[in-house]
Amino acid sequence: MTRGGRPRDGRVDAAIATAARELLAELGYAQVTVDAVAARAGVGKAAIYRRHSTKQEMIFAALVHDLELSGTPDAGSLRADLAALTREIVASLSGPPAGLVPGLLADVHADPALAARFVSTFVGAERACVSEVLDRAVARGELAHRPDAAVTHALLLGPIFAWLFLLLEDPARLPTLATAVAVATANALLADQP
Amino acid sequence: MTRGGRPRDGRVDAAIATAARELLAELGYAQVTVDAVAARAGVGKAAIYRRHSTKQEMIFAALVHDLELSGTPDAGSLRADLAALTREIVASLSGPPAGLVPGLLADVHADPALAARFVSTFVGAERACVSEVLDRAVARGELAHRPDAAVTHALLLGPIFAWLFLLLEDPARLPTLATAVAVATANALLADQP
């Protein structure tokens, strides 16, 4: 039985993800269709719909990993760890093609199942990095008690997201903003100790 | 010449805006159409398209004012002004119907003309409030030099946006976050003086 030269198994996942990335970069989020991804990947639409129930799920699966941080090796102090973490957040948010992050976010808010996956993957992975940095600061004795990880996460991620996607400010000034965010967050955590 | 009982002139603008708000609350951002707004407003589609070139422009015109702050009366100190400003930002972002802010933001990123209007209206109005608070602190002698308004804006707005729309955290905890944001930003501004 022939499969017409179509890629099989894990290679189909990879072919779909690669095609989705290429088309997102070329066309923008709103213009990408399951048809176009199937054609570019050299697979049938059915192969995509066996894996993903909607276009949004397909794009989410292909791209959420691009938004994930690569990890936060111990930089020796809370200040240095927060500086590294903000630089990683800047890289994760400024890397994807224009329009992708806001497009994905709108779809997440329109679909409770996608929202649950977004929280368990993207938010969960980034939160784990934040928690690790806070735990290390407690272990070093820099912090007497463990700060709230959700609040810390919002203080770090929020200004960088706002700069790029809400305020539409100059990305060339992101390093300046990242430094301000890391310093302000470190000062807030270090001041808020008993 | 009869107009079939349709509202005229400025009343048409108001009828379109009211219908758009009602339908956004009932159906969600993605489901609202120009047809539905025209029917609810009791106007023809042509009346809408004479005013707004797209559905996105129509919704933007109807709703961007909901996102605008009502102003920042002098609360006596930089700390008190920043606390009031973060409470206003919380109110502006948590008021609109679910999905509206992320939906509008995705459309802004898909349309350069809408992006320019978004920056000149929403961002500009909120930035003016931030600048006013900073100017007052300089006039009071609390700050020796005027901090960067764009960075300050990102530090205030970003964490609140992230809490609601990226991290999907509990809105009931927003007052706690708002306090943390106001204190951290005040400390950052007051520490960063020559």
mmCIF file of C-alpha atoms in Angstrom:
data_model
loop_
_atom_site.group_PDB
_atom_site.id
_atom_site.type_symbol
_atom_site.label_atom_id
_atom_site.label_comp_id
_atom_site.label_asym_id
_atom_site.label_seq_id
_atom_site.Cartn_x
_atom_site.Cartn_y
_atom_site.Cartn_z
ATOM 1 C CA MET A 1 0.000 0.000 0.000
ATOM 2 C CA THR A 2 1.506 3.268 -1.114
ATOM 3 C CA ARG A 3 1.304 6.532 0.840
ATOM 4 C CA GLY A 4 2.225 8.617 -2.200
ATOM 5 C CA GLY A 5 5.549 9.758 -0.810
ATOM 6 C CA ARG A 6 3.919 11.561 2.123
ATOM 7 C CA PRO A 7 5.936 11.796 5.345
ATOM 8 C CA ARG A 8 4.850 9.372 8.088
ATOM 9 C CA ASP A 9 4.430 9.336 11.847
ATOM 10 C CA GLY A 10 6.559 11.835 13.777
ATOM 11 C CA ARG A 11 7.785 13.297 10.529
ATOM 12 C CA VAL A 12 4.229 14.410 9.734
ATOM 13 C CA ASP A 13 4.110 16.421 12.970
ATOM 14 C CA ALA A 14 7.424 18.041 12.080
ATOM 15 C CA ALA A 15 6.359 18.739 8.478
ATOM 16 C CA ILE A 16 3.109 20.376 9.670
ATOM 17 C CA ALA A 17 4.941 22.499 12.261
ATOM 18 C CA THR A 18 7.593 23.612 9.761
ATOM 19 C CA ALA A 19 4.965 24.490 7.135
ATOM 20 C CA ALA A 20 2.943 26.424 9.716
ATOM 21 C CA ARG A 21 6.005 28.430 10.811
ATOM 22 C CA GLU A 22 6.988 29.237 7.226
ATOM 23 C CA LEU A 23 3.484 30.361 6.266
ATOM 24 C CA LEU A 24 3.065 32.414 9.449
ATOM 25 C CA ALA A 25 6.268 34.275 8.612
ATOM 26 C CA GLU A 26 5.217 34.760 4.990
ATOM 27 C CA LEU A 27 1.489 35.505 5.314
ATOM 28 C CA GLY A 28 0.798 36.571 8.907
ATOM 29 C CA TYR A 29 -1.396 34.854 11.477
ATOM 30 C CA ALA A 30 -4.818 35.788 10.091
ATOM 31 C CA GLN A 31 -4.060 34.542 6.560
ATOM 32 C CA VAL A 32 -2.715 31.073 7.409
ATOM 33 C CA THR A 33 -5.185 28.255 6.594
ATOM 34 C CA VAL A 34 -5.205 24.507 7.190
ATOM 35 C CA ASP A 35 -5.373 24.066 3.390
ATOM 36 C CA ALA A 36 -2.218 26.102 2.848
ATOM 37 C CA VAL A 37 -0.325 24.294 5.636
ATOM 38 C CA ALA A 38 -1.396 20.884 4.242
ATOM 39 C CA ALA A 39 -0.230 21.847 0.750
ATOM 40 C CA ARG A 40 3.121 23.216 1.974
ATOM 41 C CA ALA A 41 3.715 20.205 4.247
ATOM 42 C CA GLY A 42 2.833 17.716 1.504
ATOM 43 C CA VAL A 43 0.168 16.034 3.657
ATOM 44 C CA GLY A 44 -3.594 15.729 3.344
ATOM 45 C CA LYS A 45 -5.927 17.963 5.330
ATOM 46 C CA ALA A 46 -7.146 14.826 7.080
ATOM 47 C CA ALA A 47 -3.658 14.278 8.500
ATOM 48 C CA ILE A 48 -3.855 17.714 10.105
ATOM 49 C CA TYR A 49 -7.394 17.255 11.400
ATOM 50 C CA ARG A 50 -6.466 13.885 12.945
ATOM 51 C CA ARG A 51 -3.930 15.824 15.069
ATOM 52 C CA HIS A 52 -5.580 19.226 15.601
ATOM 53 C CA SER A 53 -9.276 20.013 15.729
ATOM 54 C CA THR A 54 -8.895 23.606 14.467
ATOM 55 C CA LYS A 55 -6.439 25.918 12.697
ATOM 56 C CA GLN A 56 -5.815 27.570 16.055
ATOM 57 C CA GLU A 57 -4.845 24.261 17.696
ATOM 58 C CA MET A 58 -2.482 23.514 14.805
ATOM 59 C CA ILE A 59 -0.716 26.876 15.103
ATOM 60 C CA PHE A 60 -0.633 26.661 18.890
ATOM 61 C CA ALA A 61 1.058 23.236 18.746
ATOM 62 C CA ALA A 62 3.570 24.460 16.174
ATOM 63 C CA LEU A 63 4.510 27.653 17.950
ATOM 64 C CA VAL A 64 3.925 27.638 21.671
ATOM 65 C CA HIS A 65 7.369 26.128 22.152
ATOM 66 C CA ASP A 66 8.943 29.194 20.503
ATOM 67 C CA LEU A 67 7.518 31.271 23.335
ATOM 68 C CA GLU A 68 8.974 29.026 26.010
ATOM 69 C CA LEU A 69 12.117 29.999 27.868
ATOM 70 C CA SER A 70 15.178 27.818 27.544
ATOM 71 C CA GLY A 71 15.784 27.746 31.299
ATOM 72 C CA THR A 72 17.518 29.845 33.900
ATOM 73 C CA PRO A 73 20.939 28.576 35.001
ATOM 74 C CA ASP A 74 22.052 29.909 38.375
ATOM 75 C CA ALA A 75 23.657 33.325 37.750
ATOM 76 C CA GLY A 76 24.810 33.655 41.371
ATOM 77 C CA SER A 77 22.336 36.182 42.786
ATOM 78 C CA LEU A 78 18.673 37.163 42.621
ATOM 79 C CA ARG A 79 19.590 40.344 40.702
ATOM 80 C CA ALA A 80 21.635 38.442 38.122
ATOM 81 C CA ASP A 81 18.975 35.697 37.806
ATOM 82 C CA LEU A 82 16.226 38.298 37.208
ATOM 83 C CA ALA A 83 18.366 40.112 34.628
ATOM 84 C CA ALA A 84 18.876 36.827 32.749
ATOM 85 C CA LEU A 85 15.185 35.913 33.008
ATOM 86 C CA THR A 86 14.005 39.261 31.598
ATOM 87 C CA ARG A 87 16.470 38.903 28.697
ATOM 88 C CA GLU A 88 14.991 35.457 27.985
ATOM 89 C CA ILE A 89 11.445 36.850 28.079
ATOM 90 C CA VAL A 90 12.461 39.619 25.656
ATOM 91 C CA ALA A 91 13.932 37.012 23.274
ATOM 92 C CA SER A 92 10.851 34.757 23.462
ATOM 93 C CA LEU A 93 8.394 37.602 22.757
ATOM 94 C CA SER A 94 10.385 39.420 20.085
ATOM 95 C CA GLY A 95 11.277 36.271 18.115
ATOM 96 C CA PRO A 96 7.931 35.139 16.604
ATOM 97 C CA PRO A 97 6.662 36.668 13.305
ATOM 98 C CA ALA A 98 4.756 39.961 13.635
ATOM 99 C CA GLY A 99 1.121 39.515 14.638
ATOM 100 C CA LEU A 100 1.549 35.953 15.843
ATOM 101 C CA VAL A 101 1.505 36.610 19.590
ATOM 102 C CA PRO A 102 -1.582 38.915 19.517
ATOM 103 C CA GLY A 103 -3.378 36.587 17.060
ATOM 104 C CA LEU A 104 -2.715 33.524 19.193
ATOM 105 C CA LEU A 105 -3.814 35.397 22.312
ATOM 106 C CA ALA A 106 -7.145 36.428 20.762
ATOM 107 C CA ASP A 107 -7.808 32.799 19.795
ATOM 108 C CA VAL A 108 -6.901 31.635 23.298
ATOM 109 C CA HIS A 109 -9.538 33.994 24.704
ATOM 110 C CA ALA A 110 -12.164 32.781 22.225
ATOM 111 C CA ASP A 111 -11.712 29.075 23.077
ATOM 112 C CA PRO A 112 -11.727 27.747 26.669
ATOM 113 C CA ALA A 113 -10.007 24.484 25.650
ATOM 114 C CA LEU A 114 -7.172 26.403 24.018
ATOM 115 C CA ALA A 115 -6.983 28.698 27.069
ATOM 116 C CA ALA A 116 -6.528 25.671 29.342
ATOM 117 C CA ARG A 117 -3.729 24.352 27.116
ATOM 118 C CA PHE A 118 -2.122 27.804 26.984
ATOM 119 C CA VAL A 119 -2.019 28.002 30.778
ATOM 120 C CA SER A 120 -0.750 24.424 31.219
ATOM 121 C CA THR A 121 2.005 24.801 28.602
ATOM 122 C CA PHE A 122 3.230 28.376 28.021
ATOM 123 C CA VAL A 123 2.245 29.904 31.365
ATOM 124 C CA GLY A 124 3.220 26.778 33.310
ATOM 125 C CA ALA A 125 6.682 26.497 31.761
ATOM 126 C CA GLU A 126 7.475 30.177 32.269
ATOM 127 C CA ARG A 127 6.096 30.109 35.824
ATOM 128 C CA ALA A 128 8.407 27.184 36.599
ATOM 129 C CA CYS A 129 11.394 29.365 35.577
ATOM 130 C CA VAL A 130 10.168 32.203 37.806
ATOM 131 C CA SER A 131 9.639 29.830 40.745
ATOM 132 C CA GLU A 132 13.113 28.330 40.303
ATOM 133 C CA VAL A 133 14.717 31.796 40.492
ATOM 134 C CA LEU A 134 12.713 32.626 43.643
ATOM 135 C CA ASP A 135 13.547 29.297 45.281
ATOM 136 C CA ARG A 136 17.249 29.837 44.611
ATOM 137 C CA ALA A 137 17.110 33.288 46.240
ATOM 138 C CA VAL A 138 15.471 31.775 49.333
ATOM 139 C CA ALA A 139 18.084 28.987 49.407
ATOM 140 C CA ARG A 140 20.906 31.571 49.149
ATOM 141 C CA GLY A 141 19.402 33.510 52.074
ATOM 142 C CA GLU A 142 18.746 36.589 49.893
ATOM 143 C CA LEU A 143 15.010 36.319 50.611
ATOM 144 C CA ALA A 144 13.651 35.360 54.029
ATOM 145 C CA HIS A 145 10.333 34.186 52.609
ATOM 146 C CA ARG A 146 9.203 32.984 49.190
ATOM 147 C CA PRO A 147 7.474 35.804 47.206
ATOM 148 C CA ASP A 148 4.252 35.181 45.283
ATOM 149 C CA ALA A 149 5.331 33.616 41.973
ATOM 150 C CA ALA A 150 2.256 34.830 40.028
ATOM 151 C CA VAL A 151 2.810 38.472 41.027
ATOM 152 C CA THR A 152 6.539 38.200 40.271
ATOM 153 C CA HIS A 153 5.738 36.646 36.885
ATOM 154 C CA ALA A 154 3.369 39.527 36.031
ATOM 155 C CA LEU A 155 5.967 42.146 37.090
ATOM 156 C CA LEU A 156 8.583 40.565 34.795
ATOM 157 C CA LEU A 157 6.537 39.561 31.747
ATOM 158 C CA GLY A 158 3.948 42.356 31.677
ATOM 159 C CA PRO A 159 6.066 45.431 30.867
ATOM 160 C CA ILE A 160 7.922 43.598 28.072
ATOM 161 C CA PHE A 161 4.659 42.387 26.523
ATOM 162 C CA ALA A 162 3.153 45.878 26.876
ATOM 163 C CA TRP A 163 6.171 47.520 25.235
ATOM 164 C CA LEU A 164 5.950 45.275 22.154
ATOM 165 C CA PHE A 165 2.236 44.635 21.742
ATOM 166 C CA LEU A 166 0.244 47.353 23.546
ATOM 167 C CA LEU A 167 2.352 50.502 23.453
ATOM 168 C CA LEU A 168 4.004 49.600 20.118
ATOM 169 C CA GLU A 169 7.240 51.184 21.308
ATOM 170 C CA ASP A 170 10.628 50.886 19.599
ATOM 171 C CA PRO A 171 11.989 47.296 19.970
ATOM 172 C CA ALA A 172 15.519 48.765 19.826
ATOM 173 C CA ARG A 173 14.915 50.181 23.324
ATOM 174 C CA LEU A 174 13.914 46.772 24.758
ATOM 175 C CA PRO A 175 17.297 46.192 26.463
ATOM 176 C CA THR A 176 16.802 49.458 28.407
ATOM 177 C CA LEU A 177 13.301 48.394 29.416
ATOM 178 C CA ALA A 178 14.473 44.886 30.361
ATOM 179 C CA THR A 179 17.099 46.347 32.690
ATOM 180 C CA ALA A 180 14.521 48.632 34.310
ATOM 181 C CA VAL A 181 12.127 45.692 34.772
ATOM 182 C CA ALA A 182 14.787 43.436 36.327
ATOM 183 C CA VAL A 183 16.031 46.147 38.701
ATOM 184 C CA ALA A 184 12.531 47.250 39.753
ATOM 185 C CA THR A 185 11.430 43.659 40.391
ATOM 186 C CA ALA A 186 14.592 42.796 42.345
ATOM 187 C CA ASN A 187 14.190 45.926 44.482
ATOM 188 C CA ALA A 188 10.514 45.109 45.107
ATOM 189 C CA LEU A 189 11.296 41.527 46.177
ATOM 190 C CA LEU A 190 14.261 42.485 48.347
ATOM 191 C CA ALA A 191 12.375 45.357 50.035
ATOM 192 C CA ASP A 192 9.299 43.252 50.802
ATOM 193 C CA GLN A 193 10.955 41.075 53.425
ATOM 194 C CA PRO A 194 10.161 40.975 57.145
ATOM 195 C CA MET B 1 -38.514 62.721 2.066
ATOM 196 C CA THR B 2 -38.864 60.043 4.719
ATOM 197 C CA ARG B 3 -35.939 58.257 6.348
ATOM 198 C CA GLY B 4 -38.073 55.359 7.551
ATOM 199 C CA GLY B 5 -37.793 56.243 11.218
ATOM 200 C CA ARG B 6 -34.042 55.694 11.235
ATOM 201 C CA PRO B 7 -31.995 57.813 13.666
ATOM 202 C CA ARG B 8 -30.104 60.704 12.053
ATOM 203 C CA ASP B 9 -26.741 62.425 12.287
ATOM 204 C CA GLY B 10 -25.023 62.157 15.686
ATOM 205 C CA ARG B 11 -27.759 59.848 16.877
ATOM 206 C CA VAL B 12 -26.675 57.301 14.254
ATOM 207 C CA ASP B 13 -23.149 57.271 15.720
ATOM 208 C CA ALA B 14 -24.599 56.700 19.187
ATOM 209 C CA ALA B 15 -27.007 53.992 17.962
ATOM 210 C CA ILE B 16 -24.165 52.137 16.210
ATOM 211 C CA ALA B 17 -21.908 52.374 19.276
ATOM 212 C CA THR B 18 -24.673 51.177 21.621
ATOM 213 C CA ALA B 19 -25.565 48.260 19.343
ATOM 214 C CA ALA B 20 -21.909 47.279 19.022
ATOM 215 C CA ARG B 21 -21.450 47.299 22.816
ATOM 216 C CA GLU B 22 -24.588 45.224 23.401
ATOM 217 C CA LEU B 23 -23.652 42.632 20.789
ATOM 218 C CA LEU B 24 -20.053 42.407 22.010
ATOM 219 C CA ALA B 25 -21.335 41.639 25.498
ATOM 220 C CA GLU B 26 -23.854 39.099 24.172
ATOM 221 C CA LEU B 27 -21.874 37.348 21.422
ATOM 222 C CA GLY B 28 -18.179 38.043 22.009
ATOM 223 C CA TYR B 29 -15.747 39.889 19.777
ATOM 224 C CA ALA B 30 -15.276 37.263 17.051
ATOM 225 C CA GLN B 31 -19.016 36.816 16.448
ATOM 226 C CA VAL B 32 -20.040 40.454 16.057
ATOM 227 C CA THR B 33 -20.760 41.434 12.423
ATOM 228 C CA VAL B 34 -21.592 44.697 10.677
ATOM 229 C CA ASP B 35 -24.918 43.114 9.622
ATOM 230 C CA ALA B 36 -25.875 42.355 13.216
ATOM 231 C CA VAL B 37 -24.889 45.816 14.445
ATOM 232 C CA ALA B 38 -26.854 47.470 11.622
ATOM 233 C CA ALA B 39 -29.957 45.408 12.436
ATOM 234 C CA ARG B 40 -29.702 46.086 16.188
ATOM 235 C CA ALA B 41 -29.068 49.815 15.638
ATOM 236 C CA GLY B 42 -31.945 50.130 13.165
ATOM 237 C CA VAL B 43 -29.677 51.578 10.474
ATOM 238 C CA GLY B 44 -28.616 50.359 7.057
ATOM 239 C CA LYS B 45 -25.212 48.727 6.532
ATOM 240 C CA ALA B 46 -24.378 51.681 4.255
ATOM 241 C CA ALA B 47 -24.723 54.032 7.234
ATOM 242 C CA ILE B 48 -22.059 52.018 9.029
ATOM 243 C CA TYR B 49 -19.743 51.785 6.029
ATOM 244 C CA ARG B 50 -19.983 55.549 5.467
ATOM 245 C CA ARG B 51 -18.453 55.932 8.949
ATOM 246 C CA HIS B 52 -16.165 52.905 9.318
ATOM 247 C CA SER B 53 -14.330 51.048 6.571
ATOM 248 C CA THR B 54 -14.292 47.706 8.434
ATOM 249 C CA LYS B 55 -15.923 45.856 11.321
ATOM 250 C CA GLN B 56 -12.710 46.405 13.283
ATOM 251 C CA GLU B 57 -12.861 50.195 12.783
ATOM 252 C CA MET B 58 -16.501 50.194 13.919
ATOM 253 C CA ILE B 59 -15.752 48.278 17.116
ATOM 254 C CA PHE B 60 -12.624 50.333 17.775
ATOM 255 C CA ALA B 61 -14.591 53.583 17.517
ATOM 256 C CA ALA B 62 -17.331 52.243 19.797
ATOM 257 C CA LEU B 63 -15.054 50.896 22.467
ATOM 258 C CA VAL B 64 -11.654 52.504 22.662
ATOM 259 C CA HIS B 65 -13.085 55.171 24.936
ATOM 260 C CA ASP B 66 -14.007 52.471 27.478
ATOM 261 C CA LEU B 67 -10.305 51.698 27.769
ATOM 262 C CA GLU B 68 -9.375 55.301 28.417
ATOM 263 C CA LEU B 69 -8.645 56.548 31.899
ATOM 264 C CA SER B 70 -10.864 59.211 33.384
ATOM 265 C CA GLY B 71 -7.901 61.304 34.565
ATOM 266 C CA THR B 72 -5.617 61.518 37.548
ATOM 267 C CA PRO B 73 -6.434 64.281 40.034
ATOM 268 C CA ASP B 74 -3.503 65.251 42.264
ATOM 269 C CA ALA B 75 -3.449 62.784 45.176
ATOM 270 C CA GLY B 76 -0.696 64.690 46.975
ATOM 271 C CA SER B 77 2.361 62.493 46.360
ATOM 272 C CA LEU B 78 3.959 60.350 43.680
ATOM 273 C CA ARG B 79 3.106 57.196 45.660
ATOM 274 C CA ALA B 80 -0.561 58.177 46.010
ATOM 275 C CA ASP B 81 -0.770 59.266 42.352
ATOM 276 C CA LEU B 82 0.672 55.944 41.160
ATOM 277 C CA ALA B 83 -1.707 53.991 43.399
ATOM 278 C CA ALA B 84 -4.668 55.879 41.898
ATOM 279 C CA LEU B 85 -3.356 55.428 38.342
ATOM 280 C CA THR B 86 -2.929 51.645 38.708
ATOM 281 C CA ARG B 87 -6.473 51.391 40.113
ATOM 282 C CA GLU B 88 -7.727 53.260 37.032
ATOM 283 C CA ILE B 89 -5.799 50.950 34.707
ATOM 284 C CA VAL B 90 -7.288 47.921 36.493
ATOM 285 C CA ALA B 91 -10.794 49.345 36.048
ATOM 286 C CA SER B 92 -10.264 50.149 32.356
ATOM 287 C CA LEU B 93 -8.918 46.678 31.509
ATOM 288 C CA SER B 94 -11.309 44.623 33.614
ATOM 289 C CA GLY B 95 -14.454 46.477 32.480
ATOM 290 C CA PRO B 96 -14.863 45.454 28.795
ATOM 291 C CA PRO B 97 -16.645 42.192 27.877
ATOM 292 C CA ALA B 98 -14.470 39.038 27.900
ATOM 293 C CA GLY B 99 -12.375 38.594 24.768
ATOM 294 C CA LEU B 100 -12.782 42.179 23.616
ATOM 295 C CA VAL B 101 -9.329 43.471 24.567
ATOM 296 C CA PRO B 102 -7.400 40.507 23.055
ATOM 297 C CA GLY B 103 -9.620 40.547 19.936
ATOM 298 C CA LEU B 104 -9.137 44.265 19.389
ATOM 299 C CA LEU B 105 -5.390 43.900 19.944
ATOM 300 C CA ALA B 106 -5.076 41.144 17.322
ATOM 301 C CA ASP B 107 -6.930 43.338 14.813
ATOM 302 C CA VAL B 108 -4.691 46.308 15.650
ATOM 303 C CA HIS B 109 -1.648 44.176 14.800
ATOM 304 C CA ALA B 110 -3.193 42.997 11.515
ATOM 305 C CA ASP B 111 -3.951 46.535 10.246
ATOM 306 C CA PRO B 112 -1.344 49.351 10.233
ATOM 307 C CA ALA B 113 -4.029 52.072 9.931
ATOM 308 C CA LEU B 114 -5.828 50.727 13.007
ATOM 309 C CA ALA B 115 -2.482 50.456 14.829
ATOM 310 C CA ALA B 116 -1.790 54.145 14.153
ATOM 311 C CA ARG B 117 -5.224 55.104 15.489
ATOM 312 C CA PHE B 118 -4.740 52.839 18.529
ATOM 313 C CA VAL B 119 -1.455 54.578 19.395
ATOM 314 C CA SER B 120 -2.830 58.091 18.816
ATOM 315 C CA THR B 121 -5.988 57.486 20.889
ATOM 316 C CA PHE B 122 -5.682 54.788 23.559
ATOM 317 C CA VAL B 123 -1.910 54.846 24.065
ATOM 318 C CA GLY B 124 -1.722 58.640 23.720
ATOM 319 C CA ALA B 125 -4.466 59.329 26.267
ATOM 320 C CA GLU B 126 -3.052 56.915 28.830
ATOM 321 C CA ARG B 127 0.485 58.207 28.249
ATOM 322 C CA ALA B 128 -0.756 61.747 28.952
ATOM 323 C CA CYS B 129 -2.009 60.572 32.379
ATOM 324 C CA VAL B 130 1.362 58.952 33.130
ATOM 325 C CA SER B 131 3.230 62.095 32.048
ATOM 326 C CA GLU B 132 1.006 64.289 34.202
ATOM 327 C CA VAL B 133 1.768 62.190 37.290
ATOM 328 C CA LEU B 134 5.518 62.360 36.564
ATOM 329 C CA ASP B 135 5.436 66.125 35.945
ATOM 330 C CA ARG B 136 3.627 66.665 39.256
ATOM 331 C CA ALA B 137 6.287 64.644 41.114
ATOM 332 C CA VAL B 138 9.032 66.783 39.530
ATOM 333 C CA ALA B 139 7.116 69.979 40.434
ATOM 334 C CA ARG B 140 6.728 68.764 44.048
ATOM 335 C CA GLY B 141 10.472 68.123 44.238
ATOM 336 C CA GLU B 142 9.958 64.367 44.779
ATOM 337 C CA LEU B 143 11.897 63.620 41.588
ATOM 338 C CA ALA B 144 14.995 65.572 40.566
ATOM 339 C CA HIS B 145 14.655 64.641 36.909
ATOM 340 C CA ARG B 146 11.738 63.546 34.724
ATOM 341 C CA PRO B 147 11.699 59.719 34.285
ATOM 342 C CA ASP B 148 11.068 58.133 30.875
ATOM 343 C CA ALA B 149 7.284 58.140 30.434
ATOM 344 C CA ALA B 150 7.222 55.154 28.058
ATOM 345 C CA VAL B 151 9.142 52.932 30.477
ATOM 346 C CA THR B 152 6.969 54.089 33.399
ATOM 347 C CA HIS B 153 3.842 53.393 31.348
ATOM 348 C CA ALA B 154 5.042 49.845 30.569
ATOM 349 C CA LEU B 155 5.867 49.185 34.256
ATOM 350 C CA LEU B 156 2.335 50.250 35.305
ATOM 351 C CA LEU B 157 0.171 48.840 32.510
ATOM 352 C CA GLY B 158 2.098 45.668 31.651
ATOM 353 C CA PRO B 159 1.679 43.567 34.816
ATOM 354 C CA ILE B 160 -2.069 44.308 34.986
ATOM 355 C CA PHE B 161 -2.579 43.377 31.333
ATOM 356 C CA ALA B 162 -0.469 40.227 31.815
ATOM 357 C CA TRP B 163 -2.449 39.181 34.900
ATOM 358 C CA LEU B 164 -5.777 39.396 33.058
ATOM 359 C CA PHE B 165 -4.937 38.380 29.509
ATOM 360 C CA LEU B 166 -1.687 36.394 29.455
ATOM 361 C CA LEU B 167 -1.452 34.584 32.768
ATOM 362 C CA LEU B 168 -5.250 34.248 33.139
ATOM 363 C CA GLU B 169 -4.905 34.723 36.890
ATOM 364 C CA ASP B 170 -7.759 35.326 39.333
ATOM 365 C CA PRO B 171 -9.251 38.843 38.802
ATOM 366 C CA ALA B 172 -10.204 38.855 42.511
ATOM 367 C CA ARG B 173 -6.492 39.208 43.306
ATOM 368 C CA LEU B 174 -6.091 42.279 41.053
ATOM 369 C CA PRO B 175 -6.117 44.768 43.966
ATOM 370 C CA THR B 176 -3.124 42.945 45.495
ATOM 371 C CA LEU B 177 -1.305 43.042 42.171
ATOM 372 C CA ALA B 178 -2.174 46.717 41.626
ATOM 373 C CA THR B 179 -0.682 47.622 45.009
ATOM 374 C CA ALA B 180 2.494 45.658 44.230
ATOM 375 C CA VAL B 181 2.766 47.398 40.821
ATOM 376 C CA ALA B 182 2.283 50.895 42.277
ATOM 377 C CA VAL B 183 4.799 50.327 45.106
ATOM 378 C CA ALA B 184 7.411 48.713 42.841
ATOM 379 C CA THR B 185 7.113 51.519 40.258
ATOM 380 C CA ALA B 186 7.266 54.276 42.891
ATOM 381 C CA ASN B 187 10.354 52.685 44.472
ATOM 382 C CA ALA B 188 12.001 52.333 41.047
ATOM 383 C CA LEU B 189 11.365 55.988 40.157
ATOM 384 C CA LEU B 190 12.406 57.333 43.556
ATOM 385 C CA ALA B 191 15.592 55.184 43.658
ATOM 386 C CA ASP B 192 16.665 56.145 40.125
ATOM 387 C CA GLN B 193 17.512 59.758 40.965
ATOM 388 C CA PRO B 194 20.953 61.384 40.865
#
